[in-house]
């Protein structure tokens, strides 16, 4: 058998050798969601999986199979649910899936987890899933479980953002399918990017509230919220380096490695 960083590529004896002795399990939280006409539906799967893979290698951990479906896409952060191909879970289903995965892994001896989120709307349902999972694990009489939960995009240096956005970084919310995600995809999966289809319309602007159902003109027709023009693999490399380095440092710190 190959010694893999991907948990599902191990045999059960290999799993048994690594996990109860302390290997941290990374669970990437993704989504199947439109990312404009120039990117595939699985951006939010590819990106957190790639970050988790690199961090897990650095700390001797394992990457559990990525959750490929996420909580519902919102118009102001992901374009909304009306785009063909966007395939989401109800919050309860998503939370319960995380709860079940954590419980199953803990039952077999896993004690250290990192939930590594790659889809904006997953954040709170992931908090809930983690809470339910830890509660269930405790009630099963299993002690000593520790978990981190994070959004990978928060781990970036200010200097890196200044370099990418010389006029000031406008914030992650509108970055959906825009410069950051497109640059990371150009680095990791250029075969899935069609630069000729990048929308030419610039940043969306929304009022500071949701409205349902979305009135005409409210949704971004392309599904892209900011601006993907100028995306480059080199920018993706700067970001990925920061994500991996800073998350690795946080994981080492919290787990005392
Ligand atoms: Zn995304
Ligand atoms: Mn997303």
Short mmCIF file of C-alpha atoms and ligand atoms in Angstrom, two decimals:
data_model
loop_
_atom_site.label_atom_id
_atom_site.label_comp_id
_atom_site.label_asym_id
_atom_site.label_seq_id
_atom_site.Cartn_x
_atom_site.Cartn_y
_atom_site.Cartn_z
CA UNK A 1 0.00 0.00 0.00
CA UNK A 2 1.07 3.57 -0.71
CA UNK A 3 1.54 5.85 2.28
CA UNK A 4 -0.88 8.65 1.43
CA UNK A 5 -1.84 11.91 3.11
CA UNK A 6 -5.40 11.26 1.94
CA UNK A 7 -7.16 9.21 4.58
CA UNK A 8 -9.35 7.31 2.14
CA UNK A 9 -6.31 6.03 0.25
CA UNK A 10 -5.09 4.16 3.32
CA UNK A 11 -5.96 0.64 4.29
CA UNK A 12 -7.61 0.20 7.66
CA UNK A 13 -4.43 -1.12 9.32
CA UNK A 14 -2.57 1.96 8.06
CA UNK A 15 -5.34 4.17 9.44
CA UNK A 16 -5.16 2.31 12.74
CA UNK A 17 -1.42 2.87 12.91
CA UNK A 18 -1.61 6.63 12.37
CA UNK A 19 -4.79 8.01 13.84
CA UNK A 20 -5.03 6.73 17.42
CA UNK A 21 -1.37 7.66 17.90
CA UNK A 22 -2.21 11.31 17.25
CA UNK A 23 -2.39 12.13 13.54
CA UNK A 24 -4.55 15.23 13.07
CA UNK A 25 -7.47 14.72 10.72
CA UNK A 26 -8.26 17.61 8.38
CA UNK A 27 -11.82 17.76 7.08
CA UNK A 28 -12.14 20.20 4.16
CA UNK A 29 -15.63 21.71 3.88
CA UNK A 30 -16.54 22.48 0.29
CA UNK A 31 -19.53 23.19 -1.91
CA UNK A 32 -20.86 22.46 -5.36
CA UNK A 33 -21.64 25.98 -6.43
CA UNK A 34 -21.51 28.13 -9.56
CA UNK A 35 -18.33 30.18 -9.88
CA UNK A 36 -19.13 32.23 -12.94
CA UNK A 37 -18.76 31.23 -16.59
CA UNK A 38 -14.97 30.88 -16.37
CA UNK A 39 -14.62 28.46 -13.42
CA UNK A 40 -16.01 25.00 -12.60
CA UNK A 41 -18.58 24.17 -9.94
CA UNK A 42 -15.97 22.53 -7.71
CA UNK A 43 -13.75 25.51 -6.88
CA UNK A 44 -14.79 25.37 -3.23
CA UNK A 45 -13.80 21.68 -3.18
CA UNK A 46 -10.44 22.01 -4.93
CA UNK A 47 -9.12 24.98 -2.95
CA UNK A 48 -9.63 23.84 0.68
CA UNK A 49 -8.54 20.33 -0.27
CA UNK A 50 -5.28 21.67 -1.70
CA UNK A 51 -4.60 23.75 1.41
CA UNK A 52 -5.47 20.86 3.72
CA UNK A 53 -3.23 18.50 1.77
CA UNK A 54 -0.20 20.76 2.18
CA UNK A 55 -0.80 21.53 5.85
CA UNK A 56 -1.44 17.87 6.64
CA UNK A 57 1.86 16.92 5.00
CA UNK A 58 3.67 19.52 7.09
CA UNK A 59 2.26 18.24 10.38
CA UNK A 60 2.02 14.51 9.65
CA UNK A 61 -1.78 14.62 9.48
CA UNK A 62 -4.38 13.10 7.19
CA UNK A 63 -7.00 14.66 4.92
CA UNK A 64 -10.44 13.10 5.24
CA UNK A 65 -12.62 13.06 2.11
CA UNK A 66 -13.75 16.62 1.39
CA UNK A 67 -17.38 17.43 1.99
CA UNK A 68 -18.28 18.27 -1.61
CA UNK A 69 -21.69 19.80 -0.83
CA UNK A 70 -22.15 22.88 1.31
CA UNK A 71 -24.75 25.12 2.84
CA UNK A 72 -26.88 27.24 0.49
CA UNK A 73 -25.35 29.90 -1.67
CA UNK A 74 -26.40 33.43 -0.76
CA UNK A 75 -26.82 36.19 -3.39
CA UNK A 76 -24.44 38.57 -1.62
CA UNK A 77 -21.61 36.06 -1.14
CA UNK A 78 -22.03 33.27 -3.68
CA UNK A 79 -24.53 34.49 -6.25
CA UNK A 80 -27.47 32.58 -4.79
CA UNK A 81 -29.23 29.29 -5.24
CA UNK A 82 -30.86 30.01 -8.60
CA UNK A 83 -27.81 29.21 -10.72
CA UNK A 84 -28.00 25.90 -12.55
CA UNK A 85 -25.51 23.46 -11.07
CA UNK A 86 -25.42 24.99 -7.59
CA UNK A 87 -26.31 21.98 -5.46
CA UNK A 88 -26.57 22.67 -1.75
CA UNK A 89 -27.62 21.08 1.50
CA UNK A 90 -30.04 22.35 4.13
CA UNK A 91 -28.11 23.65 7.14
CA UNK A 92 -29.29 20.80 9.31
CA UNK A 93 -28.17 18.17 6.80
CA UNK A 94 -24.77 19.83 6.51
CA UNK A 95 -24.33 20.16 10.29
CA UNK A 96 -25.47 16.61 10.89
CA UNK A 97 -23.06 15.30 8.27
CA UNK A 98 -20.17 16.95 10.09
CA UNK A 99 -21.50 15.65 13.41
CA UNK A 100 -21.65 12.10 12.07
CA UNK A 101 -18.18 12.19 10.49
CA UNK A 102 -16.58 13.48 13.70
CA UNK A 103 -18.37 10.88 15.81
CA UNK A 104 -17.41 8.02 13.51
CA UNK A 105 -13.77 9.06 13.44
CA UNK A 106 -13.64 9.57 17.20
CA UNK A 107 -15.21 6.19 17.83
CA UNK A 108 -12.21 4.63 16.10
CA UNK A 109 -9.67 6.67 17.98
CA UNK A 110 -9.29 10.04 16.27
CA UNK A 111 -8.82 12.82 18.80
CA UNK A 112 -7.55 15.83 16.85
CA UNK A 113 -9.49 17.55 14.10
CA UNK A 114 -9.24 20.58 11.89
CA UNK A 115 -12.37 21.65 10.00
CA UNK A 116 -10.95 23.63 7.10
CA UNK A 117 -13.69 25.60 5.41
CA UNK A 118 -13.63 26.61 1.74
CA UNK A 119 -17.14 28.00 1.24
CA UNK A 120 -18.29 31.22 2.91
CA UNK A 121 -21.82 30.11 3.77
CA UNK A 122 -20.60 26.94 5.53
CA UNK A 123 -19.17 28.85 8.46
CA UNK A 124 -22.05 28.84 10.96
CA UNK A 125 -23.53 25.46 10.00
CA UNK A 126 -19.99 24.10 10.51
CA UNK A 127 -19.86 25.64 13.98
CA UNK A 128 -23.13 23.85 14.70
CA UNK A 129 -21.90 20.53 13.29
CA UNK A 130 -18.75 20.75 15.35
CA UNK A 131 -20.71 21.53 18.50
CA UNK A 132 -23.14 18.65 17.91
CA UNK A 133 -20.29 16.28 17.11
CA UNK A 134 -18.29 17.15 20.21
CA UNK A 135 -21.41 16.87 22.38
CA UNK A 136 -22.19 13.44 21.00
CA UNK A 137 -18.61 12.29 21.40
CA UNK A 138 -18.62 13.46 25.02
CA UNK A 139 -21.88 11.68 25.66
CA UNK A 140 -20.35 8.51 24.22
CA UNK A 141 -17.79 8.78 26.99
CA UNK A 142 -14.87 9.66 24.71
CA UNK A 143 -12.49 12.20 26.23
CA UNK A 144 -9.63 14.31 24.98
CA UNK A 145 -11.02 15.45 21.63
CA UNK A 146 -9.75 18.80 20.37
CA UNK A 147 -10.86 20.55 17.20
CA UNK A 148 -10.00 23.69 15.28
CA UNK A 149 -12.34 25.30 12.77
CA UNK A 150 -11.18 27.90 10.30
CA UNK A 151 -11.70 29.62 6.97
CA UNK A 152 -8.52 29.22 4.92
CA UNK A 153 -8.76 32.71 3.37
CA UNK A 154 -8.34 34.37 6.76
CA UNK A 155 -4.73 33.16 6.82
CA UNK A 156 -3.08 35.71 4.60
CA UNK A 157 -0.53 38.41 5.28
CA UNK A 158 -1.53 42.04 4.94
CA UNK A 159 1.51 42.61 2.70
CA UNK A 160 0.28 39.90 0.35
CA UNK A 161 -3.14 41.52 0.04
CA UNK A 162 -1.50 44.92 -0.47
CA UNK A 163 0.56 43.44 -3.28
CA UNK A 164 -2.51 41.91 -4.95
CA UNK A 165 -4.84 44.86 -4.35
CA UNK A 166 -2.71 48.03 -4.49
CA UNK A 167 -5.85 50.17 -4.13
CA UNK A 168 -6.87 48.37 -0.94
CA UNK A 169 -8.42 44.96 -0.31
CA UNK A 170 -12.21 45.28 -0.47
CA UNK A 171 -12.90 42.22 1.73
CA UNK A 172 -13.57 38.54 1.19
CA UNK A 173 -17.35 38.59 0.86
CA UNK A 174 -17.46 39.76 -2.75
CA UNK A 175 -14.42 37.74 -3.74
CA UNK A 176 -16.63 34.94 -4.99
CA UNK A 177 -15.27 33.62 -8.33
CA UNK A 178 -13.12 36.72 -8.54
CA UNK A 179 -9.39 37.50 -8.50
CA UNK A 180 -8.44 35.34 -5.53
CA UNK A 181 -10.30 32.15 -6.42
CA UNK A 182 -9.46 32.49 -10.11
CA UNK A 183 -5.74 32.97 -9.37
CA UNK A 184 -5.67 29.95 -7.05
CA UNK A 185 -7.39 27.87 -9.71
CA UNK A 186 -4.88 29.07 -12.34
CA UNK A 187 -2.17 27.76 -10.05
CA UNK A 188 -3.79 24.47 -9.06
CA UNK A 189 -6.08 23.48 -11.95
CA UNK A 190 -5.45 25.72 -14.97
CA UNK A 191 -7.11 23.07 -17.11
CA UNK A 192 -10.44 24.02 -15.49
CA UNK A 193 -10.17 27.79 -16.05
CA UNK A 194 -11.38 29.56 -19.21
CA UNK A 195 -9.90 33.05 -19.06
CA UNK A 196 -11.75 34.07 -22.23
CA UNK A 197 -15.05 33.82 -20.32
CA UNK A 198 -14.20 36.17 -17.44
CA UNK A 199 -17.02 38.75 -17.13
CA UNK A 200 -16.05 42.35 -17.89
CA UNK A 201 -18.55 44.02 -15.55
CA UNK A 202 -16.51 44.83 -12.43
CA UNK A 203 -17.65 44.72 -8.81
CA UNK A 204 -21.21 44.09 -7.70
CA UNK A 205 -22.74 46.27 -5.04
CA UNK A 206 -25.44 45.18 -2.63
CA UNK A 207 -27.41 46.95 0.07
CA UNK A 208 -26.47 45.76 3.56
CA UNK A 209 -29.42 43.38 3.82
CA UNK A 210 -30.87 40.26 2.21
CA UNK A 211 -34.17 40.29 0.37
CA UNK A 212 -36.12 37.16 -0.58
CA UNK A 213 -37.12 36.38 -3.21
CA UNK A 214 -34.42 38.37 -4.96
CA UNK A 215 -36.02 41.24 -6.94
CA UNK A 216 -35.19 41.69 -10.63
CA UNK A 217 -31.68 43.06 -11.09
CA UNK A 218 -30.58 42.05 -7.59
CA UNK A 219 -28.64 38.96 -8.59
CA UNK A 220 -25.40 39.17 -10.51
CA UNK A 221 -26.25 37.59 -13.86
CA UNK A 222 -22.75 36.17 -14.43
CA UNK A 223 -22.47 34.77 -10.90
CA UNK A 224 -19.20 36.65 -10.39
CA UNK A 225 -19.36 39.26 -7.62
CA UNK A 226 -16.13 41.20 -7.89
CA UNK A 227 -13.55 41.29 -10.66
CA UNK A 228 -11.53 38.34 -11.93
CA UNK A 229 -9.64 40.32 -14.56
CA UNK A 230 -5.90 40.29 -13.89
CA UNK A 231 -5.94 36.84 -12.27
CA UNK A 232 -2.58 35.07 -12.47
CA UNK A 233 -1.13 31.81 -11.18
CA UNK A 234 1.64 33.79 -9.47
CA UNK A 235 -0.95 35.56 -7.32
CA UNK A 236 -2.39 32.16 -6.49
CA UNK A 237 1.06 31.02 -5.37
CA UNK A 238 1.49 34.01 -3.02
CA UNK A 239 -1.89 33.24 -1.47
CA UNK A 240 -1.35 29.50 -1.20
CA UNK A 241 2.05 30.01 0.43
CA UNK A 242 0.50 32.28 3.07
CA UNK A 243 -2.45 29.96 3.69
CA UNK A 244 -0.26 26.90 4.15
CA UNK A 245 2.41 28.60 6.22
CA UNK A 246 0.05 30.45 8.57
CA UNK A 247 -2.41 27.58 9.05
CA UNK A 248 0.47 25.18 9.69
CA UNK A 249 1.80 27.53 12.37
CA UNK A 250 -1.63 27.81 14.01
CA UNK A 251 -2.12 24.03 13.99
CA UNK A 252 1.33 23.46 15.47
CA UNK A 253 0.60 26.00 18.18
CA UNK A 254 -2.82 24.70 19.16
CA UNK A 255 -1.84 21.04 19.13
CA UNK A 256 1.54 21.62 20.75
CA UNK A 257 3.60 20.17 17.87
ZN1 LIG B 1 -15.75 29.80 -3.94
MN1 LIG B 2 -18.59 29.33 -2.12
#
